[in-house]
Coordinates of C-alpha atoms and ligand atoms in Angstrom, one line a residue:
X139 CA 0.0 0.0 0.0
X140 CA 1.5 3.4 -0.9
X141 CA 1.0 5.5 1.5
X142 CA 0.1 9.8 0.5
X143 CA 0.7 13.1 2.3
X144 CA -2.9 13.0 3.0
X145 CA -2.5 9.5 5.3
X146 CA 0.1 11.2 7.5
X147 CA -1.1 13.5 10.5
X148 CA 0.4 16.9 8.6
X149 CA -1.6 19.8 10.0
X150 CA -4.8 20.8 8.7
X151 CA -3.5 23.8 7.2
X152 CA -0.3 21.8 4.9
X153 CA -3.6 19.5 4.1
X154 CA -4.3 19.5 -0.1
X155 CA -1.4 22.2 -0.6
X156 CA 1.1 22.4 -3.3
X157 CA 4.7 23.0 -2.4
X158 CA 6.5 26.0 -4.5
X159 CA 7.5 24.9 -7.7
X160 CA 8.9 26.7 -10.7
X161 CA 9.5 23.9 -13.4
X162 CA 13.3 23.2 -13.9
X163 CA 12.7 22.2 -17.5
X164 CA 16.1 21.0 -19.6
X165 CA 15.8 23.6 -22.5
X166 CA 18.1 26.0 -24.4
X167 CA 17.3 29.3 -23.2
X168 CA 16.0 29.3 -19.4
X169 CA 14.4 33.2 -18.6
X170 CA 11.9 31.9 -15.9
X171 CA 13.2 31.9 -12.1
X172 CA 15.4 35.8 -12.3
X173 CA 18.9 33.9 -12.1
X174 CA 21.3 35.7 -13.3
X175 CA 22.5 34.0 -16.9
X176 CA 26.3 34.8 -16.1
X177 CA 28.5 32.2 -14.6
X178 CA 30.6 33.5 -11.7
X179 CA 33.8 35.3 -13.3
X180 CA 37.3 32.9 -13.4
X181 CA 38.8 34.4 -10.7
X182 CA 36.0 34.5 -8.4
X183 CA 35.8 31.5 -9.0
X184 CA 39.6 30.7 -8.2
X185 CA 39.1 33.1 -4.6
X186 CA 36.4 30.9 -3.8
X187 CA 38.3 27.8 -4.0
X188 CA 40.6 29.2 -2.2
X189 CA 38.6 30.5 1.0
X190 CA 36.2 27.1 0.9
X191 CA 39.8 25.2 1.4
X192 CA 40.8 27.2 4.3
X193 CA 37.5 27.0 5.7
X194 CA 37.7 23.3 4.7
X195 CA 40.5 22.9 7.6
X196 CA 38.1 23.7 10.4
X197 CA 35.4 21.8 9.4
X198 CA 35.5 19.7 12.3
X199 CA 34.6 23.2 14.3
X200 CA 31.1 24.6 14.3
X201 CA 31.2 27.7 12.2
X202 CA 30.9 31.4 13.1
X203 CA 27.3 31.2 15.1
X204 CA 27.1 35.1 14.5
X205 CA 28.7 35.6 11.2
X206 CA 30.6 38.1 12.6
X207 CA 33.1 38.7 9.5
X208 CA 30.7 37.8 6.9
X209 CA 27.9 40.5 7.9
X210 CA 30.5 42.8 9.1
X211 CA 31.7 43.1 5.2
X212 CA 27.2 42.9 4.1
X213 CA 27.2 45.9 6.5
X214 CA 30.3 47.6 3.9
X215 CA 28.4 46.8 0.8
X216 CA 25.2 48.3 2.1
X217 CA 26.7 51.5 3.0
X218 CA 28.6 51.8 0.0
X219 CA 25.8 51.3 -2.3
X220 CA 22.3 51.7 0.0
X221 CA 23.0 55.5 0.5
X222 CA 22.8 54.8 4.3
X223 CA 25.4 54.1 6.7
X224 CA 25.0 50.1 8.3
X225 CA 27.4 48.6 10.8
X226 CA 27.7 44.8 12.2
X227 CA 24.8 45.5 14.7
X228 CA 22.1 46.1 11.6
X229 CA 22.7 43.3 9.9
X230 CA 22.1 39.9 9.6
X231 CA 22.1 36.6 7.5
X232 CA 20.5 33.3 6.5
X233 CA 20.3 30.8 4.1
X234 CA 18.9 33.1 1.2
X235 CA 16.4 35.7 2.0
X236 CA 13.7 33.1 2.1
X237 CA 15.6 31.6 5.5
X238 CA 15.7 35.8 6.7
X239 CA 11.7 35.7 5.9
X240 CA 11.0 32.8 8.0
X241 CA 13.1 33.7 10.4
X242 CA 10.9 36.9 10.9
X243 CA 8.0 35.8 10.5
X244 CA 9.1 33.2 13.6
X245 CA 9.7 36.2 15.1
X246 CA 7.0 38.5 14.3
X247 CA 4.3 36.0 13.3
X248 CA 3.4 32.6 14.3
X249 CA -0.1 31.0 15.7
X250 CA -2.4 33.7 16.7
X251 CA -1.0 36.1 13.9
X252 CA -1.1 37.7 10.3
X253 CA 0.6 38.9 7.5
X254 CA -0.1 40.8 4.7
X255 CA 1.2 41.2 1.3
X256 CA -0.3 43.3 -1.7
X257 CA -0.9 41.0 -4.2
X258 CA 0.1 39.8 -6.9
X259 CA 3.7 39.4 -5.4
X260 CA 6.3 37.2 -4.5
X261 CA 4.5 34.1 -3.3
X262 CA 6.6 32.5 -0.7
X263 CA 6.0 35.2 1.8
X264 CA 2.6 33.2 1.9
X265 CA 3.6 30.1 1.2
X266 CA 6.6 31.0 4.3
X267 CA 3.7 32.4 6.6
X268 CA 1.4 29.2 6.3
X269 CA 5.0 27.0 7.5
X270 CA 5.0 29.2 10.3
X271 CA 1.8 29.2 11.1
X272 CA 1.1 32.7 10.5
X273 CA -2.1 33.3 9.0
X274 CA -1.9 34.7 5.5
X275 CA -3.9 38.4 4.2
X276 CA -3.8 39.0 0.5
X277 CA -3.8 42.6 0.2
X278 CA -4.8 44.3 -3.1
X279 CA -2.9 45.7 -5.9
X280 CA -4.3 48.3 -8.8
X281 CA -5.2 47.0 -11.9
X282 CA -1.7 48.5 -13.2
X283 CA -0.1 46.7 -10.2
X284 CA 0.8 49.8 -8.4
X285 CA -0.3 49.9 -4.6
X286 CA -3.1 52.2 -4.2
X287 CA -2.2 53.7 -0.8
X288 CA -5.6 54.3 0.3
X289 CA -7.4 50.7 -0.1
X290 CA -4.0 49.2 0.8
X291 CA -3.4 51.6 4.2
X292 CA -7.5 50.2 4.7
X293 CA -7.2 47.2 4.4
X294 CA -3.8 47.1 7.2
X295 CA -6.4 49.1 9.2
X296 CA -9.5 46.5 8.9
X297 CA -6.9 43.5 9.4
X298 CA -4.6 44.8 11.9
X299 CA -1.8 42.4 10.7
X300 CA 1.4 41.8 12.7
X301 CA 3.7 41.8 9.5
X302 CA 3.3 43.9 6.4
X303 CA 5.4 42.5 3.4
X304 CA 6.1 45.5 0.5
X305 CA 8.6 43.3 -2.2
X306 CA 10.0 46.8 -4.0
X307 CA 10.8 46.3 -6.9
X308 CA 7.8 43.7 -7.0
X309 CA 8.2 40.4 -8.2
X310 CA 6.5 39.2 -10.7
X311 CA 5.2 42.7 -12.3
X312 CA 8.5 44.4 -11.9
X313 CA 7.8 47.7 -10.8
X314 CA 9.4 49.5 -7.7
X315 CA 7.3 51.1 -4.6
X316 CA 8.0 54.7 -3.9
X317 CA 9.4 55.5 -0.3
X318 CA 6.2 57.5 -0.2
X319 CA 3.8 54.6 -0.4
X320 CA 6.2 52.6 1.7
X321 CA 6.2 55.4 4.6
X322 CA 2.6 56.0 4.5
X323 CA 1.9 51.8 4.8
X324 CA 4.5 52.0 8.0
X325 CA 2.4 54.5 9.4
X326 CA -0.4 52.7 8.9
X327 CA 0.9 50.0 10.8
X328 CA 2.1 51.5 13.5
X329 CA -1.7 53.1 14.3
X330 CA -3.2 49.3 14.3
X331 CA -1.1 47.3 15.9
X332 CA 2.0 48.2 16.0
X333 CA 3.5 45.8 13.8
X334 CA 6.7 44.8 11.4
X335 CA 6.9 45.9 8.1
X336 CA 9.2 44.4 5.6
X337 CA 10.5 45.6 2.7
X338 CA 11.6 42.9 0.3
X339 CA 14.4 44.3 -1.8
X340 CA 15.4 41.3 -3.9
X341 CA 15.8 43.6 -6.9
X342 CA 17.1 46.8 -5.9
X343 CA 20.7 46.7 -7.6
X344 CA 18.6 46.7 -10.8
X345 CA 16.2 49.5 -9.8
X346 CA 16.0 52.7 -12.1
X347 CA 15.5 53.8 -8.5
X348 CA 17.2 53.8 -4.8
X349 CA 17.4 51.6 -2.1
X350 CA 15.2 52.4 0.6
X351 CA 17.4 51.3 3.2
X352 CA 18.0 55.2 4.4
X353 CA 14.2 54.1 5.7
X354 CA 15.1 52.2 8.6
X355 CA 17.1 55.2 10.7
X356 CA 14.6 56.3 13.6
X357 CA 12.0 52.9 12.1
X358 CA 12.6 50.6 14.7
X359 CA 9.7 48.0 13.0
X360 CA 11.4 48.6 9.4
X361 CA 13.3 45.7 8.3
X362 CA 15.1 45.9 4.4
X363 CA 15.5 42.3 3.1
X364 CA 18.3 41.4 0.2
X365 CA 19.9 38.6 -1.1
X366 CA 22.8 37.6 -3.4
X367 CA 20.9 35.4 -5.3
X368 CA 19.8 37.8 -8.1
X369 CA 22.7 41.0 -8.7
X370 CA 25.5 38.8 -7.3
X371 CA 24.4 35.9 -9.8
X372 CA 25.0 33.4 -6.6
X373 CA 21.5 31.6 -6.7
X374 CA 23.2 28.4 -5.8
X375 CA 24.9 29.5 -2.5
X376 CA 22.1 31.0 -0.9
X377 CA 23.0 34.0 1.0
X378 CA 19.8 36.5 2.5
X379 CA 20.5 39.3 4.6
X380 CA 18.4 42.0 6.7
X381 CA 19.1 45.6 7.9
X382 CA 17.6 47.0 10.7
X383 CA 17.7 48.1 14.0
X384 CA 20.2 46.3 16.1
X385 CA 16.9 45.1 18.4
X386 CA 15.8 43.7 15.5
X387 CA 19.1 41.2 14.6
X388 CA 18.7 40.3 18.7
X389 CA 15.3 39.1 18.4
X390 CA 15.5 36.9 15.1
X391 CA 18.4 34.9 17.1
X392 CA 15.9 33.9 19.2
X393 CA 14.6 31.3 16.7
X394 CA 17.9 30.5 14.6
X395 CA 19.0 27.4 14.9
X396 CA 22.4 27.1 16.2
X397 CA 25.4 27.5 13.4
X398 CA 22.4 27.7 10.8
X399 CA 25.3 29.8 8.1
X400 CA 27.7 27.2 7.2
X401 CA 31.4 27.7 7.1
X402 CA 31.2 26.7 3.3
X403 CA 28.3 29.2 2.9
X404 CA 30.3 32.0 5.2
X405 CA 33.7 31.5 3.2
X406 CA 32.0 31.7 -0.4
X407 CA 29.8 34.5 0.4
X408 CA 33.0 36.7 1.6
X409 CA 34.8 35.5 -1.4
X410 CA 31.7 36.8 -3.6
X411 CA 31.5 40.0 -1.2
X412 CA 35.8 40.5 -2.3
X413 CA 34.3 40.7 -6.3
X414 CA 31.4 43.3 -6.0
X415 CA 32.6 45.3 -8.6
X416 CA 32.8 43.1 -11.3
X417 CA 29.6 41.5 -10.2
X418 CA 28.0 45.0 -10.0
X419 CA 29.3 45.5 -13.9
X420 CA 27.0 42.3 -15.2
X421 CA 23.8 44.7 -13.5
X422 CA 24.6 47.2 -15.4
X423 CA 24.6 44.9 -18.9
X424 CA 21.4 43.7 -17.2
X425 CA 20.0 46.8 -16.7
X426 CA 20.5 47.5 -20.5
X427 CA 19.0 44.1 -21.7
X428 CA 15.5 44.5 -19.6
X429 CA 15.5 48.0 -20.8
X430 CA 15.3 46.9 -24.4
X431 CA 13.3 43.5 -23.6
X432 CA 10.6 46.3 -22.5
X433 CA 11.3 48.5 -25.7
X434 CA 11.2 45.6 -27.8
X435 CA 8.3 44.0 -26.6
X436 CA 6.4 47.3 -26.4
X437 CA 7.5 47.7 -30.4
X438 CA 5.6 44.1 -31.1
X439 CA 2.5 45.1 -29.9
X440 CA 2.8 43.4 -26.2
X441 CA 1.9 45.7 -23.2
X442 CA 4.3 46.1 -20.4
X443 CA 4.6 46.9 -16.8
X444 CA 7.3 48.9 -16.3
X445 CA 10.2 47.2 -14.9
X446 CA 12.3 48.2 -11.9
X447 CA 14.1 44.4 -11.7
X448 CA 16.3 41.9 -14.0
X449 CA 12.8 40.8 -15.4
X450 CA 9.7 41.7 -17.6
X451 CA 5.8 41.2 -17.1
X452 CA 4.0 41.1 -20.0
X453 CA 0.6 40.4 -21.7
X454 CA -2.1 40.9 -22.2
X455 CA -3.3 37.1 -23.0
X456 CA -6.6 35.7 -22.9
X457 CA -5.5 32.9 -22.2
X458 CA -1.3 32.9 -20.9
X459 CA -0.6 29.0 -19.8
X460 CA -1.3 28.3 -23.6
X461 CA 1.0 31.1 -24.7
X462 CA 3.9 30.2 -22.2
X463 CA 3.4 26.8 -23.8
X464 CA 3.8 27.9 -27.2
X465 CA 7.0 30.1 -26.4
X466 CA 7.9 26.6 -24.7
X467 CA 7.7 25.0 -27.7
X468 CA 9.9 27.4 -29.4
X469 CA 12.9 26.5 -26.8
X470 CA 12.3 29.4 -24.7
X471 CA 11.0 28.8 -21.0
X472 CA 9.4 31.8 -19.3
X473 CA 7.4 31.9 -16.3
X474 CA 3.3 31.7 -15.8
X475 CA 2.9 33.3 -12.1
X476 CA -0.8 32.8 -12.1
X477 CA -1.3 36.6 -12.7
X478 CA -4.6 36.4 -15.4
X479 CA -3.2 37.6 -18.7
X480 CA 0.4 37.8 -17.9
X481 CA 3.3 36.3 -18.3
X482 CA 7.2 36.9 -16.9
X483 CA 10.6 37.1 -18.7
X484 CA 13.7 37.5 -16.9
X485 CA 16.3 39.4 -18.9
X486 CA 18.9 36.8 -19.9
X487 CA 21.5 37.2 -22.4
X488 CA 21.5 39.5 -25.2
X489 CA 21.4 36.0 -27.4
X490 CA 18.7 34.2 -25.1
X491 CA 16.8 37.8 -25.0
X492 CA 17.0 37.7 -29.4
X493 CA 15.8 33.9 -29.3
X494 CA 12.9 34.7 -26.3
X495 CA 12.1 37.8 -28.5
X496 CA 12.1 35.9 -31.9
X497 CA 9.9 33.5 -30.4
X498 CA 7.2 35.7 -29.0
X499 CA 7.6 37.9 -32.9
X500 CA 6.5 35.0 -34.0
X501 CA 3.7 34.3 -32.0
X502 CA 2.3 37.8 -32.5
X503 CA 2.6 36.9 -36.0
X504 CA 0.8 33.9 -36.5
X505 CA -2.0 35.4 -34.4
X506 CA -2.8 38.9 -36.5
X507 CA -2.5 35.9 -39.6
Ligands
PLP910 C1 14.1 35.7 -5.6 C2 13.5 36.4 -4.5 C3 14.0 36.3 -3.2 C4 15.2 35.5 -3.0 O1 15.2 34.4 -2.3 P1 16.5 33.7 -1.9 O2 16.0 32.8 -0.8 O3 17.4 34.8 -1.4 O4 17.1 33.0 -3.1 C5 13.4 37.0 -2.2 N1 12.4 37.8 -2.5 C6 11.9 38.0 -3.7 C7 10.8 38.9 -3.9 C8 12.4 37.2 -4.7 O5 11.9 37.4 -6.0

């Protein structure tokens, strides 16, 4: 007899669920999960070997509980290129930024709680609040995918949450929050309850924009979340971080689990951290490439939101699994988020972006035929 999920005693609320899932499909040109399409440079490469050995020699030592080096040199980059000035105290790290959201929402949410996130957005802050038991509010979003600050600043007032989640620039529509929206929802927060807000900031070294880390001087409940999975093209090593006030980084150690930042993790992240230059010079080519993806795709006839990240939401489909599976066809795998009419390109390549554009040419082709 096999037995299912549905035999075991999972809690009711894991009962029927899917787990997140973007397909990892074996095709020529991947553009649907935001990687970065560039390999780590040679001789980052070579400086990672070279830490990993040394930290290789201790492995019979727990690593750095507290990260000490590792977010003293996050704290650098953030003041260097955040327009704010960060130190040891602010920061913090975890197993990509998904580990930092958990962690918070351990913190902030739990049984008894609830989040809210202005959807569509990035959906493991709800997939992240059901693990933790943290009940989930979908909050609303225009119909161009801005927040309106009114119906979003009511419904944090009707729902009283205890964590507000604002992903700037958003993922999957691409566009950036303005600090304005982002200091009226804080304020809005702080009347109901008062409660955490979290700015997800996945994007921001691809924003037209700036980071809104100068936010969290005198917000003691604003938390900025990054990662190194999508500017630093390091996907695979899983790196997250957090700036906020030092009370903040106290309180999420109370739910970390002991030595949770390997010393693999630590060594290759600092190596990564020694390269930000030349890792900062692929944004800028990426910068360029979703700039003309949204040119481009705007010059075919497609319409699209304007894009503040390393990807492109566009549309408007009546019906966009079909479509995704016709690019499919064509070698190209984007992404189908769910959001009615829309689909999402991340900017690859200039020669994956030609083949992903020569592809959905086509497509617009054979439909006005
Ligand atoms: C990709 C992404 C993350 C990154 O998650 P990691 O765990 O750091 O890889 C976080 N937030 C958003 C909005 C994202 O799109």
């Amino acid at each position: 007899m096999t037995i299912r999920i549905d035999d075991l005693p999972v809690r009711d609320e894991l009962r029927g669920k899917s787990p997140y899932g973007a397909p990892q499909l074996d095709v020529p040109v991947r553009l649907n999960t935001n990687e970065n399409p560039y390999s780590l440079p040679e001789p980052l490469v070579e400086r990672i070997a070279e830490r990993v050995r040394e930290a290789a020699r201790d492995l019979n030592r727990y690593p750095d509980r507290d990260a000490v080096e590792l977010r003293t040199e996050l704290a650098r980059y953030l003041t260097r290129t955040g327009g704010h000035e960060v130190t040891l105290a602010n920061v913090w790290a975890a197993n990509g930024s998904n580990e930092v959201i958990q962690q918070l929402l351990q913190t902030f949410g739990g049984p008894g709680r609830t989040a809210i996130g202005f959807e569509p957005s990035y959906s493991m802050h709800g997939l992240i609040a059901r693990g933790t038991g943290t009940s989930w509010i979908s909050g609303p979003r225009g119909d161009d995918f801005t927040i309106d600050v009114e119906a979003a600043t009511k419904a944090i007032a009707e729902n009283q949450p205890d964590v507000v989640f604002i992903t700037t620039p958003n993922n999957p529509t691409g566009n950036a929050v303005s600090a304005e929206t982002v200091l009226a929802l804080y304020e809005a927060a702080q009347a109901a309850k008062p409660s955490m807000v979290v700015v997800d900031e996945a994007y921001v070294e691809f924003s037209h924009g700036d980071s809104l880390l100068p936010l969290i001087e005198g917000r003691p409940h604003l938390v900025v979340s990054r990662t190194m999975s999508k500017a630093f093209g390091a996907a695979g090593l899983r790196l997250g971080y957090l700036a906020a006030a030092p009370a903040v980084v106290d309180a999420v150690q109370l739910v970390r689990l002991p030595y949770h930042l390997s010393a693999v993790t630590q060594a290759t992240a600092l190596a990564a951290l020694e390269h930000t230059d030349t890792l900062l010079k692929y944004v800028e080519q990426l910068k360029a490439e979703r700039d003309r993806l949204v040119t481009e795709l705007r010059a075919i006839g497609y319409e699209v939101t304007d894009s503040d990240a390393n990807f492109v939401q566009f549309g408007r489909f009546e019906d966009a699994h079909t479509v995704w599976q016709r690019i499919l066809d064509r070698g190209v795998l984007v992404r189908d988020n769910g959001v009615p009419g829309w689909l999402r390109v991340s900017a690859g390549t200039p020669e994956e972006n030609d083949a992903f554009l020569d592809a959905v040419r086509e497509l617009k082709k054979e439909q006005q035929a």
